[in-house]
Coordinates of C-alpha atoms in Angstrom, one line a residue:
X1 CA -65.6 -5.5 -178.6
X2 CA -62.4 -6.8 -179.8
X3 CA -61.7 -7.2 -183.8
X4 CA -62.3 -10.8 -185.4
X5 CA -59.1 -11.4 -187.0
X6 CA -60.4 -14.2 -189.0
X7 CA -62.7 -12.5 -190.2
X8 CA -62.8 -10.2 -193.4
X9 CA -62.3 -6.5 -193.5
X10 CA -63.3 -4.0 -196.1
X11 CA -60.1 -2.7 -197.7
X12 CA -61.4 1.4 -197.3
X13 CA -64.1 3.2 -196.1
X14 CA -64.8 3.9 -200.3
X15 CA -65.2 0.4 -201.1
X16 CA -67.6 -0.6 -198.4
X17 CA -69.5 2.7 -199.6
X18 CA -70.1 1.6 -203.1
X19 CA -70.9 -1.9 -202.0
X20 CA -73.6 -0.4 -199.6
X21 CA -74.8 2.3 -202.3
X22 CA -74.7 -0.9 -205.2
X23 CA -77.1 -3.1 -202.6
X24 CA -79.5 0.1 -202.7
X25 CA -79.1 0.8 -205.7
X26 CA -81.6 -1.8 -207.5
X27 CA -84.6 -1.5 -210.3
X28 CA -87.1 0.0 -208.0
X29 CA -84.8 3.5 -207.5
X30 CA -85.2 3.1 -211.7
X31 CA -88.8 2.5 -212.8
X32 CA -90.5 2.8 -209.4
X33 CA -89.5 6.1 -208.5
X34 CA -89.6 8.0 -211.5
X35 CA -93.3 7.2 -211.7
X36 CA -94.0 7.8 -208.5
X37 CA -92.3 11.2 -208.5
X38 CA -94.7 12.5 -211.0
X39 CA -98.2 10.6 -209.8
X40 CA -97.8 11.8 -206.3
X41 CA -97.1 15.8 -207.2
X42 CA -93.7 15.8 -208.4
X43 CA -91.5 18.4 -206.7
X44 CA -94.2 18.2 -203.4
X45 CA -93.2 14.3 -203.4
X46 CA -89.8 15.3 -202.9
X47 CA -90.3 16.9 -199.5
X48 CA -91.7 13.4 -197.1
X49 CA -89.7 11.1 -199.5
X50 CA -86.4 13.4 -198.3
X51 CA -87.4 13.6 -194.8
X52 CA -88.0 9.4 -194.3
X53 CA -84.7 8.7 -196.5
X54 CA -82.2 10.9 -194.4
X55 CA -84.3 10.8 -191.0
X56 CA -85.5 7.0 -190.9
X57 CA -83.5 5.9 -193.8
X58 CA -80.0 6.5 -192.1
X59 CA -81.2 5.7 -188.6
X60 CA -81.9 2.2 -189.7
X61 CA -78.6 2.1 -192.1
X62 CA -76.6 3.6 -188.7
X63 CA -78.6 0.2 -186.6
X64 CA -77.8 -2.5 -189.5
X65 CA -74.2 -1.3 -190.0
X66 CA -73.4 -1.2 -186.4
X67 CA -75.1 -4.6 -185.1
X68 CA -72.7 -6.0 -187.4
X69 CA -70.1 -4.5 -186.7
X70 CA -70.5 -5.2 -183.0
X71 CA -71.1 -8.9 -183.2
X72 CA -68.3 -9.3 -186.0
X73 CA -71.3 -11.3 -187.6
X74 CA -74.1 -11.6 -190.0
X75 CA -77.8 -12.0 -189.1
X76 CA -78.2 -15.2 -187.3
X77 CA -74.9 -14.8 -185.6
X78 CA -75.5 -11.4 -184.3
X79 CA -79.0 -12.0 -183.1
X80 CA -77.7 -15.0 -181.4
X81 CA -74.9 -12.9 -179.4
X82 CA -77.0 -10.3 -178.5
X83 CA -80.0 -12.2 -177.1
X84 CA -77.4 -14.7 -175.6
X85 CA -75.9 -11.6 -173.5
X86 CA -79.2 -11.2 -172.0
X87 CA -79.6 -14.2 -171.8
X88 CA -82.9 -14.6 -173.7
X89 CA -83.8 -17.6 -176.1
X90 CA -84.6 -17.9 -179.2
X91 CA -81.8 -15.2 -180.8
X92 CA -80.5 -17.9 -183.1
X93 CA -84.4 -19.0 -184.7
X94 CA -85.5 -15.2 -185.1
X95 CA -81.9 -14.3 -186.4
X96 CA -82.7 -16.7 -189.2
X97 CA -85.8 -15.2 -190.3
X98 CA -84.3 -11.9 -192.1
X99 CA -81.5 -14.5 -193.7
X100 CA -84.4 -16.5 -194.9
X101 CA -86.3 -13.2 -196.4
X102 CA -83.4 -12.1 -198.0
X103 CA -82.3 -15.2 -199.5
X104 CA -86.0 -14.9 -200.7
X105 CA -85.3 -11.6 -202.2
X106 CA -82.2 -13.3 -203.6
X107 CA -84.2 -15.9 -205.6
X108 CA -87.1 -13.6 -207.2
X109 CA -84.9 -11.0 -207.5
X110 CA -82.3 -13.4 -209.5
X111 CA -85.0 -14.2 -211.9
X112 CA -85.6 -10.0 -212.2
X113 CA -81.9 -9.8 -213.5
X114 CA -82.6 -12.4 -216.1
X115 CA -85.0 -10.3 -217.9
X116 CA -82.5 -7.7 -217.4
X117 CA -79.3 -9.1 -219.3
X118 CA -81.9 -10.9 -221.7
X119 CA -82.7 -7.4 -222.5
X120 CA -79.5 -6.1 -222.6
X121 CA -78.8 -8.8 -225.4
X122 CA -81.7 -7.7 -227.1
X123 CA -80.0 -3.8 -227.4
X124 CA -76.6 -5.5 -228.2
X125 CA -78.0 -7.4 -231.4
X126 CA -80.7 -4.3 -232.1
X127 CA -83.5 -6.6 -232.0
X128 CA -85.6 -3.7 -230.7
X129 CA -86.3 -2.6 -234.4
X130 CA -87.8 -5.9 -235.5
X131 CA -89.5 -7.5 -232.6
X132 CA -92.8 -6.7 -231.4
X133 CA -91.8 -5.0 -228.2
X134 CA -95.4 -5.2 -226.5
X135 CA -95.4 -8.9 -227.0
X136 CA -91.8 -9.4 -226.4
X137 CA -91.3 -9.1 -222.5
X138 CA -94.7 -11.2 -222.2
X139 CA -93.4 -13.9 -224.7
X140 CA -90.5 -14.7 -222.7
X141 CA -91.6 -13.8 -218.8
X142 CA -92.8 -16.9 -217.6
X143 CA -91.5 -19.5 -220.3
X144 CA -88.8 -21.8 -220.1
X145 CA -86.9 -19.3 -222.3
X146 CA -86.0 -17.7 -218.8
X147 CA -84.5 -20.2 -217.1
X148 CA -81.2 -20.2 -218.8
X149 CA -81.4 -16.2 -218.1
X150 CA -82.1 -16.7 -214.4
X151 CA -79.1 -19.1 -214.3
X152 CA -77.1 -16.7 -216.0
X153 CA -77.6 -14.2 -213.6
X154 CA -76.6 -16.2 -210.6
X155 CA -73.4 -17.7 -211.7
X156 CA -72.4 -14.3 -212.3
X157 CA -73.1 -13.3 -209.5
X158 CA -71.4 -16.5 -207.7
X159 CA -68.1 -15.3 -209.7
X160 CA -68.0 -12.2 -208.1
X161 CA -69.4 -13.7 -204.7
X162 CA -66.9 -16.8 -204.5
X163 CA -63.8 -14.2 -204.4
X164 CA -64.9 -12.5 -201.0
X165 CA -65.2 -9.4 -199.5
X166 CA -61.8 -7.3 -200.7
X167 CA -61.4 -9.3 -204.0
X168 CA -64.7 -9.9 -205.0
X169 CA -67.8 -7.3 -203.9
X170 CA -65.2 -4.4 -203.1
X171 CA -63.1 -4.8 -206.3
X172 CA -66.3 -4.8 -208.4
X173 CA -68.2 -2.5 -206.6
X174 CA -65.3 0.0 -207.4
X175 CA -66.2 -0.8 -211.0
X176 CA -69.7 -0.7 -211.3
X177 CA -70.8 2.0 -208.9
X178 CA -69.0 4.7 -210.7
X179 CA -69.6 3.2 -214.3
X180 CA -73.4 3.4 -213.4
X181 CA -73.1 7.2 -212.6
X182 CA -71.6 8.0 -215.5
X183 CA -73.3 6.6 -218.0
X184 CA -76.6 7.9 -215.9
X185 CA -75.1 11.6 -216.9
X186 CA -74.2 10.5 -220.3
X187 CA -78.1 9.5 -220.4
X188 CA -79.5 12.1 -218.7
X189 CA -78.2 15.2 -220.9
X190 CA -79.4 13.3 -224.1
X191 CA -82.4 12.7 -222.9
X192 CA -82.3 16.5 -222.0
X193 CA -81.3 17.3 -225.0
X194 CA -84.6 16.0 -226.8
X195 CA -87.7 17.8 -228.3
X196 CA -90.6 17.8 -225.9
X197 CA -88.2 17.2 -222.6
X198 CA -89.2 20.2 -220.8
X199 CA -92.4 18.6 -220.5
X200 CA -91.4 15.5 -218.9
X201 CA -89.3 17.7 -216.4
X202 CA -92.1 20.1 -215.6
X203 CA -94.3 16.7 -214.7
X204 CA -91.4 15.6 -212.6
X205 CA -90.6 18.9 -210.7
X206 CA -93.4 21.3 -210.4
X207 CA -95.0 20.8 -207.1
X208 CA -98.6 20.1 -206.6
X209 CA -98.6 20.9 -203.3
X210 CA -102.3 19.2 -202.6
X211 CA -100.9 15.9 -202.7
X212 CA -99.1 16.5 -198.9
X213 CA -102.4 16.8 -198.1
X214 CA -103.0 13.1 -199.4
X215 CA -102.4 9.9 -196.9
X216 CA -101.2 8.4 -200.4
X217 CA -98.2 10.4 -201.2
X218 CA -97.0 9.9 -197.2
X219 CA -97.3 6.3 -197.5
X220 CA -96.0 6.0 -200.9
X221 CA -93.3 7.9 -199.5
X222 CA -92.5 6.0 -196.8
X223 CA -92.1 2.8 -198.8
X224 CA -90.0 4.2 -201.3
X225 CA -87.5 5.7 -198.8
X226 CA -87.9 2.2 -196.4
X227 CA -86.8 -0.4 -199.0
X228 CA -84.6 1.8 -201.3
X229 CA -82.1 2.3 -198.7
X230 CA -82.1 -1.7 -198.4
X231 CA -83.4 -2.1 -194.7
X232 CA -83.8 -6.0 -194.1
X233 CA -82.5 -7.1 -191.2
X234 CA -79.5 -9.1 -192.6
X235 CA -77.6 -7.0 -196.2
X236 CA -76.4 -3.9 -194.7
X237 CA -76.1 -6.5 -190.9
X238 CA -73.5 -8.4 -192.9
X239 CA -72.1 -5.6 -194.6
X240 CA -71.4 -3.7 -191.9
X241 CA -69.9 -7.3 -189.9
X242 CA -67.0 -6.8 -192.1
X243 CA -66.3 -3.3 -190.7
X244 CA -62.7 -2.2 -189.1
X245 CA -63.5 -1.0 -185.9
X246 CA -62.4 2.7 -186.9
X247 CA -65.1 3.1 -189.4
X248 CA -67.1 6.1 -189.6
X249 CA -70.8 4.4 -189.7
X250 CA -72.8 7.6 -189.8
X251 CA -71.1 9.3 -192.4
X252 CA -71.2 6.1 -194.4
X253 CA -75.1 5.7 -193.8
X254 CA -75.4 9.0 -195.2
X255 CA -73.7 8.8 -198.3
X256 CA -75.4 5.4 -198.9
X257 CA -78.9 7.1 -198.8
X258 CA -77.6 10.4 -200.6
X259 CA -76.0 8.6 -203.4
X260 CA -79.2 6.3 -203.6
X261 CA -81.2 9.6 -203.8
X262 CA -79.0 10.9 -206.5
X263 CA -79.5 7.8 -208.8
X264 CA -83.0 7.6 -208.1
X265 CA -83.4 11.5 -209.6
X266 CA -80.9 10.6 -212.4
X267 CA -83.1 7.6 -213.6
X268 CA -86.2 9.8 -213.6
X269 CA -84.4 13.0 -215.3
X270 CA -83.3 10.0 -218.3
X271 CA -86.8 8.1 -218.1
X272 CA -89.8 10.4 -217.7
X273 CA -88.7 13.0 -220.1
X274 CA -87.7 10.7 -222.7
X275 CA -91.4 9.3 -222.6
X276 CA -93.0 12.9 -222.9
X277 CA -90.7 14.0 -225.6
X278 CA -91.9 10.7 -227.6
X279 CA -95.5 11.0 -226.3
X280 CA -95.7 8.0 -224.4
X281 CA -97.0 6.9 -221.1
X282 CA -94.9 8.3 -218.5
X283 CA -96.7 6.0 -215.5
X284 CA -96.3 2.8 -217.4
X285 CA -95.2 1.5 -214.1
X286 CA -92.9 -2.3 -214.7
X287 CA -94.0 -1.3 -218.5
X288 CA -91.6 1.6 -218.3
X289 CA -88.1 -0.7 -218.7
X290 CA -89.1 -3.6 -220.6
X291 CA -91.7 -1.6 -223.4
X292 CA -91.8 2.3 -222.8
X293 CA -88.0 2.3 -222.6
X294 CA -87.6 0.1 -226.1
X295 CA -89.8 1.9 -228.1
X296 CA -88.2 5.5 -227.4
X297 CA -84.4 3.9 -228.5
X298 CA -86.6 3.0 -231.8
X299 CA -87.4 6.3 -232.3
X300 CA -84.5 8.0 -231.0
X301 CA -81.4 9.4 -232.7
X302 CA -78.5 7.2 -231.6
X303 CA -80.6 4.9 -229.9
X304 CA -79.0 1.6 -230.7
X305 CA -76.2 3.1 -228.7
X306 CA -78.3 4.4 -225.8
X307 CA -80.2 1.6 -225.4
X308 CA -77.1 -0.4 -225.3
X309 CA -76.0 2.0 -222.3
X310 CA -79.6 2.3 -220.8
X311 CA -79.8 -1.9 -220.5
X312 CA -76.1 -1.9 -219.3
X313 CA -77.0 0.4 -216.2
X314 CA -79.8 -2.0 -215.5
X315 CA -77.1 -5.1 -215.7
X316 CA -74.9 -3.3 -213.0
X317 CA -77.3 -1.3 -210.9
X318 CA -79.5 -5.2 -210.7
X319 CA -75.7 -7.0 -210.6
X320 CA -74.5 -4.9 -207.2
X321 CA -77.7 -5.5 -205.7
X322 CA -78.0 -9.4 -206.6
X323 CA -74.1 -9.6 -204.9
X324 CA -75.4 -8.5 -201.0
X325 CA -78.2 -10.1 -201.3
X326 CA -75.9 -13.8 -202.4
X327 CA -73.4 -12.9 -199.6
X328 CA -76.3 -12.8 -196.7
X329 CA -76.6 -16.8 -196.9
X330 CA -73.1 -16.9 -197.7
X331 CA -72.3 -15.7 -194.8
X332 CA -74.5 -17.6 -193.2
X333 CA -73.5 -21.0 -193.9
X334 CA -70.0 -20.1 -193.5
X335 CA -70.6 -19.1 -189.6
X336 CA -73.4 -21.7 -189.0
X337 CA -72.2 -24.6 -190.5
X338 CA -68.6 -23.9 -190.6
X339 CA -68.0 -24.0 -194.1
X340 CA -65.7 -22.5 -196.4
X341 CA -67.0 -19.7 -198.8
X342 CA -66.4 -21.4 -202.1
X343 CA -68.9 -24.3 -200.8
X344 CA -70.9 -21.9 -199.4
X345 CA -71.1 -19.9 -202.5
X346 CA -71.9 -23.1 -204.3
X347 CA -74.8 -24.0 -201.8
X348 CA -76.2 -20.6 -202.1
X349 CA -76.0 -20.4 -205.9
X350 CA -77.6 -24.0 -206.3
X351 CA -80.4 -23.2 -204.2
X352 CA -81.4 -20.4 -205.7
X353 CA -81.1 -21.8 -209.4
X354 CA -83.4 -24.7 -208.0
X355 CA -86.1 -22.5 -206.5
X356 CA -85.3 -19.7 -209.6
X357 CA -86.2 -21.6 -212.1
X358 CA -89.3 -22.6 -211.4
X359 CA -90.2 -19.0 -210.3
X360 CA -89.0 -18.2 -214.1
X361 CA -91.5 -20.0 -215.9
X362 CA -94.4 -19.2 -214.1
X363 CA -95.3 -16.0 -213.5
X364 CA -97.9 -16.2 -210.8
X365 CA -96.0 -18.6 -208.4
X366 CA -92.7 -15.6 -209.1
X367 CA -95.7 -13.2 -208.5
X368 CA -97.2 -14.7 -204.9
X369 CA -93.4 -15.4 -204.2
X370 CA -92.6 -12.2 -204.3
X371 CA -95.2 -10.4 -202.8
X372 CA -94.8 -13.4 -199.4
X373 CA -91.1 -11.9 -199.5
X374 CA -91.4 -8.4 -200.0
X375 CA -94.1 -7.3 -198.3
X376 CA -94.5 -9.6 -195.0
X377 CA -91.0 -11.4 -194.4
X378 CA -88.5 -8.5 -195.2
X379 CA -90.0 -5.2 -193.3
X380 CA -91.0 -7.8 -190.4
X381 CA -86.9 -8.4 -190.8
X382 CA -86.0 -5.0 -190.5
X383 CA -88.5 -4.4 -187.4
X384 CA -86.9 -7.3 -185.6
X385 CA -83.5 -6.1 -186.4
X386 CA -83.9 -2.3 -184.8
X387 CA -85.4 -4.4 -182.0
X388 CA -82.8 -6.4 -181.2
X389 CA -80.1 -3.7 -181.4
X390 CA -81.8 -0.5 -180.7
X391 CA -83.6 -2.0 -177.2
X392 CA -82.1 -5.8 -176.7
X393 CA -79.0 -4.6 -177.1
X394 CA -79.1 -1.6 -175.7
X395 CA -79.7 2.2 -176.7
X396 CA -76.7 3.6 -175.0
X397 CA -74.3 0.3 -176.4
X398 CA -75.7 1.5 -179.8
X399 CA -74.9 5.1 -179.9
X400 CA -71.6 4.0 -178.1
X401 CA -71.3 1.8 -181.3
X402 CA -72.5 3.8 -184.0
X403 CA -70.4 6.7 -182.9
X404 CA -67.0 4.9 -182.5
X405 CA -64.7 6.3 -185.1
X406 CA -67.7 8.8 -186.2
X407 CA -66.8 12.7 -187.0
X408 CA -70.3 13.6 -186.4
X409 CA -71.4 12.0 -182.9
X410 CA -75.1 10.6 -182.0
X411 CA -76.3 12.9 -179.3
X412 CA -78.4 12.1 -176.3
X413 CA -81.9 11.8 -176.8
X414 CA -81.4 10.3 -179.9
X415 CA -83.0 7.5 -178.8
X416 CA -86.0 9.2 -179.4
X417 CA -85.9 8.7 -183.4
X418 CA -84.3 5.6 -182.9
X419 CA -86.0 3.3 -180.1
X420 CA -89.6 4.6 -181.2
X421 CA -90.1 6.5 -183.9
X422 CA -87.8 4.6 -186.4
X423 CA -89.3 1.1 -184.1
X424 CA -93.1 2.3 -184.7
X425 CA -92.4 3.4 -188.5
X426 CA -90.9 0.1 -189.4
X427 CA -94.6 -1.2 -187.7
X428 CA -96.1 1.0 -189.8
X429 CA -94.5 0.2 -193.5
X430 CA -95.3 -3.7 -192.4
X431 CA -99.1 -3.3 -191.3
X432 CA -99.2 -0.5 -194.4
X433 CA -97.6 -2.9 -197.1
X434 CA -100.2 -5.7 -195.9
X435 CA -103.1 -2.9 -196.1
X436 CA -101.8 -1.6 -199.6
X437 CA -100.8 -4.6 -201.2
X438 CA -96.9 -3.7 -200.9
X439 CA -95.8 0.1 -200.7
X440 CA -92.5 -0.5 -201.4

């Protein structure tokens, strides 16, 4: 398919990797896995959470990049063209519903970032020494105090969203991505560095090799790797619509999930050992950022400064993510309804400040929200996405696609993972998120 020369490109193959690996990148790979690393046998965890990243993980990464990239559009767009050539209805109404789960995501998880620079604030004035930390997060969750917070986080990210693809999310991408990294190592060797660590890494690594034998650790497993990689139907579908036609997609959907990996292990190398050298509870769960993580800088040497840092990596790691998700309905105005990206961006930020704010102040309306989102719209989103490119589309179109400009080719038979196994697992982590309450 010929290049869209209206449309935007990615200026390198780097940029568009650090804006994929920023739109992984999000809170979950920071409190939830660290947690979940050492309540599901540590180093034994490892072994199915490595095998669903880098077999499932990338197979869906390779799909979303390249139905993009073959329709030279976003969600609705692409669905639309791809039904339309086989000549099916209704490829325009489902191509809406992963826009509509991810502009979902967009809202809650807007509202997430507000606690996040609110935070941050706190560690800039060191208000950590003379609040009460345990009531503190509770005291201003759900209260009008978070609206302005939740605003906050969206007009920054409309700044960055309203300057487009190569000005905008590639320029600051190139920021953030390796500022996050390297104050994760500056973080990690303190936290090394502290009295009672060894402990928190022995809880993180040492295998308990029973728990494979567990249907929990598989499906806890399987979540994890599903959603940390981002699979949704529409970010990494837009992402990837904004792809030269050279672009090597495998190799790019591998770094994505091996770079993901790598922050996911840095957070809980900085988090868990930090809690067992201070005697705290290392499976405080949400507890972990916004009380656990507080209380050590208290009682850390130096921790006005690492808190400072700690909160900052939150900011960008919850900041890259917040920017895909924002640029999903972008997008999607701008092809549907023809309009240009600043009014767009505008349209986009306003609804999600109207629907934010009431999310902020009440805590079980953000809570049922979410969990509508999260656990029923946005794997049903990715299921219909491999769907409609894997066998709509057509498996041999799709390895044609995905290996177009690749080093490393997509072999025959590779349909195998992709039509059914990656199809049926994607089944799977919806009916298992229903069953569980949300595995993800």
């Amino acid at each position: 398919m010929e290049q869209n020369n209206s449309r935007e490109t990615w200026g390198s193959k780097l940029g568009f990797i650090l804006a994929c690996i920023g739109s992984a990148i999000g809170l979950g790979n920071i409190w939830m896995f660290p947690w979940r690393l050492g309540q599901f046998g540590g180093g034994a965890f490892l072994i199915p959470y490595l095998i669903f990243v880098f077999l499932l993980g990338t197979t869906g990464l390779m799909g979303e990049f390249a139905l993009g990239r073959s329709q030279q559009r976003g969600a609705i767009g692409a669905f639309e063209k791809v039904f339309k050539e086989k000549k099916l209805p209704g490829g325009t109404l489902i191509g809406t519903i992963p826009v509509i789960a991810q502009t979902g995501v967009f809202i809650f998880y807007s509202v997430v970032v507000g606690w996040v620079l609110r935070f941050f604030v706190f560690a800039l004035r060191d208000e950590f020494k003379t609040m009460d930390i345990n009531t503190a997060f509770g005291n201003f969750a759900g209260h009008t105090e978070s609206i302005g917070w939740t605003i906050g986080a969206i007009l920054i990210t409309l700044c960055i969203v309203i300057l487009g693809v190569k000005s905008g999310i590639e320029k600051v991408s190139k920021v953030i991505m390796p500022a996050l990294f390297g104050i994760f190592i500056m973080l990690m060797i303190n936290t090394l560095l502290l009295k009672g660590s060894m402990e928190g890494i022995k809880y993180l690594l040492l295998p308990d090799w029973s728990y494979l034998l567990k249907i929990d650790t598989w499906v806890m497993a399987l979540g994890q790797a599903f959603f940390t990689v981002s699979l949704g139907g529409a970010g990494m579908v837009v992402l990837g619509s904004y792809l030269p036609k050279e672009m090597d997609i495998p190799s790019s959907a591998f770094s994505t999930a091996l770079f993901d990996t790598l922050a996911a292990l840095m957070a809980a190398f900085i988090i868990i050992p930090a809690a067992f050298a201070f005697d705290l509870d290392p499976g405080a769960g949400p507890q972990l950022l916004f009380i656990t993580m507080p209380r050590i800088f208290n009682m850390m040497g130096g921790g006005y400064v690492f808190g400072i840092l700690f909160f900052l990596c939150l900011v960008f790691a919850a900041i890259s993510t917040e920017i895909v998700l924002m640029e999903v309905a972008v997008e999607a105005f701008m092809d549907k309804l023809g309009m240009k990206r600043t009014s767009s961006a505008l349209l986009t930020a306003c609804i999600g400040i109207g629907t934010g704010c009431l999310l902020s102040t009440n805590m079980e309306w953000f809570g049922k929200f979410a969990d509508m989102v999260a656990i029923y719209l946005l794997p049903f989103s990715a299921l219909l996405a491999a769907i409609a490119f894997f066998w709509i589309y057509g498996i041999d179109k799709a390895r044609n696609e995905i290996n177009r400009g690749a080093k490393i080719k997509m072999v025959k038979h590779w349909e195998i993972l992709a039509k059914y196994i990656f199809v049926f697992t994607a089944t799977a982590v919806l009916i298992l998120g229903i069953l569980y309450g949300g595995i993800g």
